[in-house]
Coordinates of C-alpha atoms in Angstrom, one line a residue:
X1 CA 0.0 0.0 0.0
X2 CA 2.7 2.2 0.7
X3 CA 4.6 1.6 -2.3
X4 CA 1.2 2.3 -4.1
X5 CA 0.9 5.8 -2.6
X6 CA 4.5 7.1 -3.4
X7 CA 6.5 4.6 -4.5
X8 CA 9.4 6.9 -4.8
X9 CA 9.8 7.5 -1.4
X10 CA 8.5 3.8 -0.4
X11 CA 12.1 2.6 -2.4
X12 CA 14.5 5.1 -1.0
X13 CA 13.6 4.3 2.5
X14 CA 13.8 1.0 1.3
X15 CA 17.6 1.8 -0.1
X16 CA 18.7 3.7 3.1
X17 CA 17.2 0.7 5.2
X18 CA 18.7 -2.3 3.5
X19 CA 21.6 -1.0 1.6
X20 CA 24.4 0.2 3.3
X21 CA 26.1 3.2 1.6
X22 CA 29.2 4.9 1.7
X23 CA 27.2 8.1 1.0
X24 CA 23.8 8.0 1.6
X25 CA 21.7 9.7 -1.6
X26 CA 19.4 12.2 -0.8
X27 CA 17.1 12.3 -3.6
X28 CA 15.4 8.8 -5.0
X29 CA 14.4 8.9 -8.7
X30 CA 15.4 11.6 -10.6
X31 CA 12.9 11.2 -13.5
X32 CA 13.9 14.6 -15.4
X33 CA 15.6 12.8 -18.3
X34 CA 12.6 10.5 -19.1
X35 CA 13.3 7.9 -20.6
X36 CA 17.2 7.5 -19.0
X37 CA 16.0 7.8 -15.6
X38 CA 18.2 7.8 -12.5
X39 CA 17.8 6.0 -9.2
X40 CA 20.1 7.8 -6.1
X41 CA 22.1 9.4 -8.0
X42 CA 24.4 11.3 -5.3
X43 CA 24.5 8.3 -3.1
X44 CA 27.7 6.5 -3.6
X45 CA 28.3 3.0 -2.3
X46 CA 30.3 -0.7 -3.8
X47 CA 28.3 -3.7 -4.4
X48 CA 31.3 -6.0 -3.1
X49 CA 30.9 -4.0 0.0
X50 CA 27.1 -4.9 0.0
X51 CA 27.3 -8.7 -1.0
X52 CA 30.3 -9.5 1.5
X53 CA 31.7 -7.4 3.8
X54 CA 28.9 -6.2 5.7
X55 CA 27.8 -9.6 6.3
X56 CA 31.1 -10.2 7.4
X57 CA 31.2 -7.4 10.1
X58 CA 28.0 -8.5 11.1
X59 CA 29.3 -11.5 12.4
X60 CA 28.1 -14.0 9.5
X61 CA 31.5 -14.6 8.3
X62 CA 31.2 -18.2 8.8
X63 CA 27.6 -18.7 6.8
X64 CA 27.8 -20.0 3.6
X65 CA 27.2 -17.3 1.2
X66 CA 26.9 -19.8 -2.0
X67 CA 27.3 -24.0 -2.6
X68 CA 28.8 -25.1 -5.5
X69 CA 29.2 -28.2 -7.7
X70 CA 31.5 -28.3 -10.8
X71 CA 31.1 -30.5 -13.5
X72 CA 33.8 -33.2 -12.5
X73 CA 31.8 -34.1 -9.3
X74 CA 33.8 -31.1 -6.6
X75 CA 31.4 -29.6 -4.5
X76 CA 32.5 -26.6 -2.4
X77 CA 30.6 -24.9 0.3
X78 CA 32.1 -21.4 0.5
X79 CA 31.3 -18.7 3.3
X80 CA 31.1 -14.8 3.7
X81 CA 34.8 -14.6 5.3
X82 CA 36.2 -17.2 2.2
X83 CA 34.7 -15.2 -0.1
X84 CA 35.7 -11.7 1.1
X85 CA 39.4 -13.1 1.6
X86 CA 39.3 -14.5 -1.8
X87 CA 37.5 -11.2 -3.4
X88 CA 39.8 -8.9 -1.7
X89 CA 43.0 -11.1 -2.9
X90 CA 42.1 -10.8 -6.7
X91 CA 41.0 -7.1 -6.3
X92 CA 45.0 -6.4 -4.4
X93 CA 46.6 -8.8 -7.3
X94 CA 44.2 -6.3 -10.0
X95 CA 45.5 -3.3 -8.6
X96 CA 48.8 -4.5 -8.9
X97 CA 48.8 -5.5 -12.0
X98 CA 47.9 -2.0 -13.0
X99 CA 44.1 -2.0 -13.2
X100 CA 42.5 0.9 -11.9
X101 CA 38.6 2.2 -11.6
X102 CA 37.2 2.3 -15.1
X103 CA 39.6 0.0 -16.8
X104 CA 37.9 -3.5 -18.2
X105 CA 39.1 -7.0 -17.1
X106 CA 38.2 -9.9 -19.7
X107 CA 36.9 -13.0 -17.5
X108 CA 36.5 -16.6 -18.8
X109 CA 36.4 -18.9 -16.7
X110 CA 33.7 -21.9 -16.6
X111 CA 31.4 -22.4 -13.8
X112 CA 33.9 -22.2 -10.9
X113 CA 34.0 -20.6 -7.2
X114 CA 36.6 -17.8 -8.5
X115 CA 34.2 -16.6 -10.8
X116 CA 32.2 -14.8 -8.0
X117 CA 35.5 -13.7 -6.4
X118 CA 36.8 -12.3 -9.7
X119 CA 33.8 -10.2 -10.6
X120 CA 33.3 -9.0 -6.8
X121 CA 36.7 -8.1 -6.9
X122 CA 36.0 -6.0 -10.2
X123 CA 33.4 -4.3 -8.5
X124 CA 35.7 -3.3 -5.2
X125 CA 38.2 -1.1 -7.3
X126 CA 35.6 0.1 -9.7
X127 CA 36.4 -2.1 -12.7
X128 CA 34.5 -3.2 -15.4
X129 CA 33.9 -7.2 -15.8
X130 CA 33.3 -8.4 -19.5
X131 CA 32.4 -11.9 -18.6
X132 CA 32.4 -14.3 -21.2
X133 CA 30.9 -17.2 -21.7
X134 CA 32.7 -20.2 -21.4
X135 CA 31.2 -22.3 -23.9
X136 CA 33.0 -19.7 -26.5
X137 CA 36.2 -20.5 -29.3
X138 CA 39.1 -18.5 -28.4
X139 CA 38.9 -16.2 -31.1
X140 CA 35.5 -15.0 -30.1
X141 CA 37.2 -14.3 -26.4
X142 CA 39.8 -12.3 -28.2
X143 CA 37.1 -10.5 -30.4
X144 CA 35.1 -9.6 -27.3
X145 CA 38.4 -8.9 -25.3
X146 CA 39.6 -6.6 -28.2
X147 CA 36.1 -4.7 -28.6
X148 CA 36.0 -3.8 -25.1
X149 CA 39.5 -3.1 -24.5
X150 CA 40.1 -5.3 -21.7
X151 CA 43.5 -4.6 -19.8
X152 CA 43.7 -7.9 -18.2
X153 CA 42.1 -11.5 -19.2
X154 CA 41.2 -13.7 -16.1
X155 CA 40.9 -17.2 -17.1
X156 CA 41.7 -21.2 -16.1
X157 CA 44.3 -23.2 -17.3
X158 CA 41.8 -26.2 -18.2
X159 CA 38.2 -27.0 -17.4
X160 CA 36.5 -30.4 -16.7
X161 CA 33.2 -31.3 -19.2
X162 CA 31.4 -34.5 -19.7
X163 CA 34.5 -36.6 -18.0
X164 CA 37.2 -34.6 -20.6
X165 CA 39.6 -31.9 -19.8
X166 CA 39.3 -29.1 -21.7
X167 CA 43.2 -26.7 -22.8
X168 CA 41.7 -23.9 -22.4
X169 CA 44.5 -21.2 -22.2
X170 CA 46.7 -23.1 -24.3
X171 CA 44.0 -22.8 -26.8
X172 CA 43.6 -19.0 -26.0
X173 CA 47.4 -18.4 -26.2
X174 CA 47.3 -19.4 -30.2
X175 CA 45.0 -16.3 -30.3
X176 CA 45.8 -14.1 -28.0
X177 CA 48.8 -12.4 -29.7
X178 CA 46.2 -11.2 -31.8
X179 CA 44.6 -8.7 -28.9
X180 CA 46.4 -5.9 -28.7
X181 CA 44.9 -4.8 -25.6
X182 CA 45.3 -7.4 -23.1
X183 CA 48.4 -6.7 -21.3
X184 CA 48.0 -9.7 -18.5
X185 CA 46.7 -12.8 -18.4
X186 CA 45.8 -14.6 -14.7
X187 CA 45.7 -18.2 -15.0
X188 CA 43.4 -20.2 -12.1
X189 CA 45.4 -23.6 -12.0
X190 CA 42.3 -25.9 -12.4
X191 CA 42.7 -29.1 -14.3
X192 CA 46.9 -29.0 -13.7
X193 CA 47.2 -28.6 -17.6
X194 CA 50.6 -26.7 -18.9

C-alpha cells in the first residue's frame, strides 16, 4: 500500500534501510531525463561491500554465502569470510597488476567458485567485468576482449566437461597475440594442464 501511494519514497527508505552506503543519496528517482531515468544518483556506495563485507562485520562470516558443484563431481561450500578473503585477494593482485577504476578486465572462466570472487573483486576497485561465456572459441574471447578493451584476461588453465579436460588457455594463447589490448593474463590452475 505504501509503495502504491509514493513509490518513490516507499524505495529510497527501502535503499537507506537495506543498503548500506558509503554516501547516503538524498534524492530517490530523478525522473527529469525520461526515458534514462536515475535512481540515487548522489549516493555512492560498492556492491562488493554490499554482498560481503557487511555480512562479514555482522558477524556471519562463517555462513555459507553460496554452494557449489563443478562438473567433474567437486562440490565446495564457500562462506562470507572465504569469499571476502578471496574477493579482496584478486581485487590487491588487479591493482597491482595495474588495473584501476574504469579500466575492463576480460573473465573466462567456466562455472567455478573464483568466478564470484573475480567479478566481486571487479566491483571493489571500480572495474569493469566483461564476462564471457565459457562455452565460447578462443577467437570469439579475443574478439570480445579486443572490442572492449580489456586490460587484463582472467581465465583457467583447463576445465573439466562430460568426463574430458578441456586446454583452455593453451587454446587462448594461439590467439591471444592477436589482442592488442590485453596486457596480462591470470591463470586459475584448475585441471593441472601446462
Amino acid at each position: 500500500e505504501e509503495a502504491d501511494q509514493d513509490f518513490v519514497s516507499y524505495w529510497k527508505r527501502q535503499a537507506l534501510e537495506r543498503v548500506s552506503w558509503f554516501k547516503e543519496p538524498t534524492e530517490g528517482l530523478d525522473d527529469s531525463n525520461a526515458p534514462f531515468f536515475k535512481w540515487f544518483a548522489d549516493g555512492e556506495l560498492n556492491i562488493a561491500y554490499n554482498c560481503l563485507d557487511r555480512h562479514v562485520a555482522a558477524g556471519k562470516g562463517e555462513r555459507v554465502a553460496y554452494y557449489w558443484e563443478g562438473d567433474d563431481g567437486a562440490t565446495r561450500e564457500v562462506s562470507y569470510k572465504e569469499l571476502l578473503d578471496e574477493t579482496c585477494r584478486m581485487a590487491n593482485a588487479l591493482k597491482s597488476l595495474g588495473v584501476k577504476t574504469g579500466d575492463v578486465v576480460g573473465i573466462f572462466l567456466p562455472m567455478v567458485p573464483e568466478l564470484a570472487a573475480a567479478k566481486l573483486a571487479c566491483a571493489r576497485i571500480g572495474a569493469i567485468h566483461n564476462v564471457v561465456f565459457g562455452g565460447y572459441s578462443s577467437q570469439s574471447v579475443v574478439e570480445r576482449m579486443q572490442f572492449s578493451s580489456a586490460k587484463v584476461l582472467i581465465t583457467v588453465d583447463g576445465s573439466f566437461r562430460r568426463g574430458e579436460v578441456l586446454p583452455i588457455k593453451s587454446q587462448l594463447d594461439e590467439k591471444l597475440s592477436d589482442c592488442e589490448t590485453i596486457e596480462k593474463v591470470i591463470v586459475l590452475k584448475r585441471a593441472d594442464c601446462d
